[in-house]
PDB file of C-alpha atoms in Angstrom:
ATOM      1  CA  MET A  65      70.046 167.514  87.330  1.00 93.00           C
ATOM      2  CA  HIS A  66      72.634 169.324  89.410  1.00 96.00           C
ATOM      3  CA  ILE A  67      71.174 171.972  91.718  1.00 96.00           C
ATOM      4  CA  GLU A  68      73.121 173.699  94.449  1.00 96.00           C
ATOM      5  CA  PHE A  69      71.236 175.469  97.225  1.00 93.00           C
ATOM      6  CA  ASP A  70      72.635 176.720 100.497  1.00 92.00           C
ATOM      7  CA  GLU A  71      75.282 174.132 101.366  1.00 95.00           C
ATOM      8  CA  PHE A  72      73.431 171.266  99.656  1.00 98.00           C
ATOM      9  CA  LEU A  73      73.578 169.541  96.285  1.00 98.00           C
ATOM     10  CA  ILE A  74      70.563 167.924  94.615  1.00 98.00           C
ATOM     11  CA  SER A  75      71.622 165.527  91.881  1.00 98.00           C
ATOM     12  CA  ASP A  76      70.226 162.717  89.758  1.00 97.00           C
ATOM     13  CA  ASP A  77      73.728 161.291  89.278  1.00 98.00           C
ATOM     14  CA  LYS A  78      73.227 157.702  90.441  1.00 97.00           C
ATOM     15  CA  SER A  79      76.961 157.230  91.002  1.00 97.00           C
ATOM     16  CA  LEU A  80      76.602 159.492  94.062  1.00 98.00           C
ATOM     17  CA  LEU A  81      73.972 157.312  95.762  1.00 98.00           C
ATOM     18  CA  ASP A  82      75.037 155.802  99.080  1.00 98.00           C
ATOM     19  CA  TYR A  83      73.036 152.571  99.289  1.00 98.00           C
ATOM     20  CA  GLU A  84      73.964 151.911 102.920  1.00 97.00           C
ATOM     21  CA  THR A  85      72.563 155.314 103.890  1.00 98.00           C
ATOM     22  CA  ILE A  86      69.460 154.831 101.747  1.00 98.00           C
ATOM     23  CA  CYS A  87      68.803 151.426 103.325  1.00 97.00           C
ATOM     24  CA  GLY A  88      69.203 153.050 106.732  1.00 96.00           C
ATOM     25  CA  PHE A  89      66.716 155.786 105.786  1.00 96.00           C
ATOM     26  CA  LEU A  90      64.123 153.308 104.580  1.00 96.00           C
ATOM     27  CA  SER A  91      64.588 151.035 107.600  1.00 96.00           C
ATOM     28  CA  ARG A  92      63.305 153.994 109.658  1.00 95.00           C
ATOM     29  CA  SER A  93      60.337 154.702 107.368  1.00 94.00           C
ATOM     30  CA  TYR A  94      56.782 153.524 107.935  1.00 92.00           C
ATOM     31  CA  TRP A  95      56.386 152.301 104.348  1.00 90.00           C
ATOM     32  CA  ALA A  96      59.592 150.343 103.718  1.00 92.00           C
ATOM     33  CA  ASN A  97      60.920 149.305 107.126  1.00 93.00           C
ATOM     34  CA  LYS A  98      60.373 145.624 106.336  1.00 92.00           C
ATOM     35  CA  ARG A  99      61.753 145.788 102.790  1.00 93.00           C
ATOM     36  CA  PRO A 100      64.903 143.668 102.434  1.00 95.00           C
ATOM     37  CA  LYS A 101      68.130 145.555 101.769  1.00 96.00           C
ATOM     38  CA  GLU A 102      68.724 143.708  98.483  1.00 96.00           C
ATOM     39  CA  LYS A 103      65.273 144.700  97.229  1.00 94.00           C
ATOM     40  CA  ILE A 104      65.880 148.348  98.159  1.00 96.00           C
ATOM     41  CA  ILE A 105      69.156 148.400  96.270  1.00 97.00           C
ATOM     42  CA  ARG A 106      67.680 146.726  93.167  1.00 97.00           C
ATOM     43  CA  SER A 107      64.691 149.088  93.184  1.00 97.00           C
ATOM     44  CA  PHE A 108      66.976 152.131  93.235  1.00 97.00           C
ATOM     45  CA  GLN A 109      69.256 150.687  90.567  1.00 97.00           C
ATOM     46  CA  SER A 110      66.302 150.238  88.196  1.00 97.00           C
ATOM     47  CA  SER A 111      64.642 153.603  88.889  1.00 98.00           C
ATOM     48  CA  GLU A 112      65.348 157.279  88.446  1.00 98.00           C
ATOM     49  CA  CYS A 113      66.793 158.676  91.675  1.00 98.00           C
ATOM     50  CA  VAL A 114      67.428 162.134  93.045  1.00 98.00           C
ATOM     51  CA  GLY A 115      69.760 162.491  96.006  1.00 98.00           C
ATOM     52  CA  VAL A 116      70.465 165.366  98.359  1.00 98.00           C
ATOM     53  CA  TYR A 117      74.015 165.729  99.639  1.00 98.00           C
ATOM     54  CA  HIS A 118      75.739 167.816 102.299  1.00 97.00           C
ATOM     55  CA  GLU A 119      79.539 167.784 102.246  1.00 95.00           C
ATOM     56  CA  ASN A 120      79.475 164.567 100.160  1.00 93.00           C
ATOM     57  CA  ARG A 121      77.143 162.883 102.679  1.00 97.00           C
ATOM     58  CA  GLN A 122      73.730 161.702 101.507  1.00 98.00           C
ATOM     59  CA  VAL A 123      71.033 163.462 103.540  1.00 98.00           C
ATOM     60  CA  GLY A 124      67.978 162.877 101.363  1.00 98.00           C
ATOM     61  CA  VAL A 125      66.636 160.861  98.461  1.00 98.00           C
ATOM     62  CA  ALA A 126      63.650 160.337  96.187  1.00 98.00           C
ATOM     63  CA  ARG A 127      62.971 157.499  93.767  1.00 98.00           C
ATOM     64  CA  LEU A 128      60.854 157.763  90.613  1.00 98.00           C
ATOM     65  CA  VAL A 129      59.413 155.046  88.427  1.00 98.00           C
ATOM     66  CA  THR A 130      58.459 156.396  85.007  1.00 97.00           C
ATOM     67  CA  ASP A 131      57.814 155.712  81.337  1.00 97.00           C
ATOM     68  CA  TYR A 132      59.230 159.210  80.574  1.00 95.00           C
ATOM     69  CA  GLU A 133      56.222 160.076  78.390  1.00 95.00           C
ATOM     70  CA  THR A 134      53.023 160.041  80.431  1.00 95.00           C
ATOM     71  CA  VAL A 135      53.495 159.249  84.119  1.00 95.00           C
ATOM     72  CA  TYR A 136      55.876 158.996  87.045  1.00 96.00           C
ATOM     73  CA  TYR A 137      55.392 157.412  90.440  1.00 96.00           C
ATOM     74  CA  LEU A 138      57.246 159.306  93.171  1.00 96.00           C
ATOM     75  CA  CYS A 139      58.275 157.081  96.054  1.00 96.00           C
ATOM     76  CA  ASP A 140      60.807 156.526  98.812  1.00 96.00           C
ATOM     77  CA  VAL A 141      61.158 160.233  99.545  1.00 96.00           C
ATOM     78  CA  TYR A 142      63.215 160.606 102.705  1.00 96.00           C
ATOM     79  CA  VAL A 143      65.230 163.326 104.433  1.00 97.00           C
ATOM     80  CA  ASP A 144      67.610 162.426 107.263  1.00 97.00           C
ATOM     81  CA  GLU A 145      66.108 163.303 110.636  1.00 96.00           C
ATOM     82  CA  ASP A 146      69.060 165.560 111.498  1.00 96.00           C
ATOM     83  CA  TYR A 147      68.416 167.658 108.372  1.00 96.00           C
ATOM     84  CA  ARG A 148      64.656 168.123 108.557  1.00 94.00           C
ATOM     85  CA  SER A 149      63.017 171.561 108.872  1.00 93.00           C
ATOM     86  CA  ARG A 150      65.702 173.112 106.667  1.00 94.00           C
ATOM     87  CA  GLY A 151      63.710 173.201 103.428  1.00 94.00           C
ATOM     88  CA  ILE A 152      65.434 170.170 101.938  1.00 96.00           C
ATOM     89  CA  GLY A 153      62.252 168.195 101.283  1.00 95.00           C
ATOM     90  CA  LYS A 154      60.622 171.205  99.656  1.00 96.00           C
ATOM     91  CA  LYS A 155      63.619 171.872  97.429  1.00 97.00           C
ATOM     92  CA  LEU A 156      63.816 168.192  96.504  1.00 97.00           C
ATOM     93  CA  ILE A 157      60.152 168.050  95.430  1.00 96.00           C
ATOM     94  CA  GLU A 158      60.395 171.417  93.671  1.00 96.00           C
ATOM     95  CA  SER A 159      63.452 170.179  91.764  1.00 97.00           C
ATOM     96  CA  ILE A 160      61.615 167.077  90.603  1.00 97.00           C
ATOM     97  CA  THR A 161      58.315 168.734  89.672  1.00 95.00           C
ATOM     98  CA  THR A 162      60.010 171.534  87.714  1.00 95.00           C
ATOM     99  CA  SER A 163      62.575 169.313  85.993  1.00 96.00           C
ATOM    100  CA  ASP A 164      62.176 169.077  82.225  1.00 94.00           C
ATOM    101  CA  LYS A 165      62.141 165.285  82.661  1.00 94.00           C
ATOM    102  CA  TYR A 166      58.990 165.264  84.814  1.00 94.00           C
ATOM    103  CA  LYS A 167      57.095 168.565  84.671  1.00 87.00           C
ATOM    104  CA  ASN A 168      54.832 167.517  81.801  1.00 91.00           C
ATOM    105  CA  LEU A 169      54.015 164.068  83.182  1.00 95.00           C
ATOM    106  CA  LEU A 170      51.225 162.898  85.469  1.00 93.00           C
ATOM    107  CA  GLY A 171      52.741 162.489  88.940  1.00 94.00           C
ATOM    108  CA  ILE A 172      51.417 159.904  91.395  1.00 92.00           C
ATOM    109  CA  LEU A 173      52.495 159.245  94.974  1.00 92.00           C
ATOM    110  CA  GLY A 174      51.304 157.732  98.207  1.00 90.00           C
ATOM    111  CA  THR A 175      51.687 159.357 101.616  1.00 90.00           C
ATOM    112  CA  LYS A 176      50.200 158.954 105.046  1.00 87.00           C
ATOM    113  CA  ASP A 177      51.420 162.196 106.583  1.00 85.00           C
ATOM    114  CA  ALA A 178      52.936 164.648 104.080  1.00 87.00           C
ATOM    115  CA  HIS A 179      49.930 165.844 102.077  1.00 86.00           C
ATOM    116  CA  GLY A 180      50.661 169.488 102.905  1.00 86.00           C
ATOM    117  CA  LEU A 181      54.156 169.306 101.458  1.00 90.00           C
ATOM    118  CA  TYR A 182      53.013 167.789  98.187  1.00 89.00           C
ATOM    119  CA  GLU A 183      50.019 170.108  97.847  1.00 91.00           C
ATOM    120  CA  GLU A 184      52.492 173.006  97.659  1.00 92.00           C
ATOM    121  CA  TYR A 185      53.686 171.435  94.388  1.00 90.00           C
ATOM    122  CA  HIS A 186      50.211 170.943  92.894  1.00 90.00           C
ATOM    123  CA  PHE A 187      49.583 167.372  93.939  1.00 88.00           C
ATOM    124  CA  VAL A 188      45.969 166.830  95.000  1.00 88.00           C
ATOM    125  CA  LYS A 189      44.456 164.130  97.165  1.00 84.00           C
ATOM    126  CA  ASP A 190      42.965 161.282  95.198  1.00 77.00           C
ATOM    127  CA  ASN A 191      41.788 159.537  98.386  1.00 71.00           C
ATOM    128  CA  ASP A 192      43.151 159.400 101.930  1.00 64.00           C
ATOM    129  CA  ARG A 193      46.599 158.260 100.920  1.00 61.00           C
ATOM    130  CA  PHE A 194      47.247 158.710  97.224  1.00 66.00           C
ATOM    131  CA  MET A 195      47.856 161.972  95.443  1.00 67.00           C
ATOM    132  CA  ARG A 196      48.285 162.945  91.841  1.00 68.00           C
ATOM    133  CA  ARG A 197      49.714 165.923  89.970  1.00 72.00           C
ATOM    134  CA  MET A 198      48.416 166.682  86.499  1.00 72.00           C
ATOM    135  CA  PRO A 199      50.909 167.374  83.695  1.00 67.00           C
ATOM    136  CA  ASP A 200      51.847 171.010  83.127  1.00 74.00           C
ATOM    137  CA  SER A 201      50.860 170.724  79.480  1.00 54.00           C
TER     138      SER A 201
END
């Protein structure tokens, strides 16, 4: 995946990931702020990842755990605070949910505060925190 929009690049090229930046993002999150740095790095190394970049600087990320046939778990979605409200999160989720890799798989995620964003991409609440998106076909 290599998608350019405005002045940003969305890519699943793992060689572009900046682990220091990602660890910084997750240290500021409510769900992973106690996760050790080594565990964050290993989890990203063993998962599918989609990064968002501005002038070669990582400004967003999403991690996916998948079997590539039936289901993916979308997690660790984060956009740098200085880049929020610019459509980056929306474009990131759109890029994932329309990608040939994921569009026909069941999508699962957990969120405490971003239900509205994910509902725009056909995820539905499964309870107060978890959401799912049915395969396209």
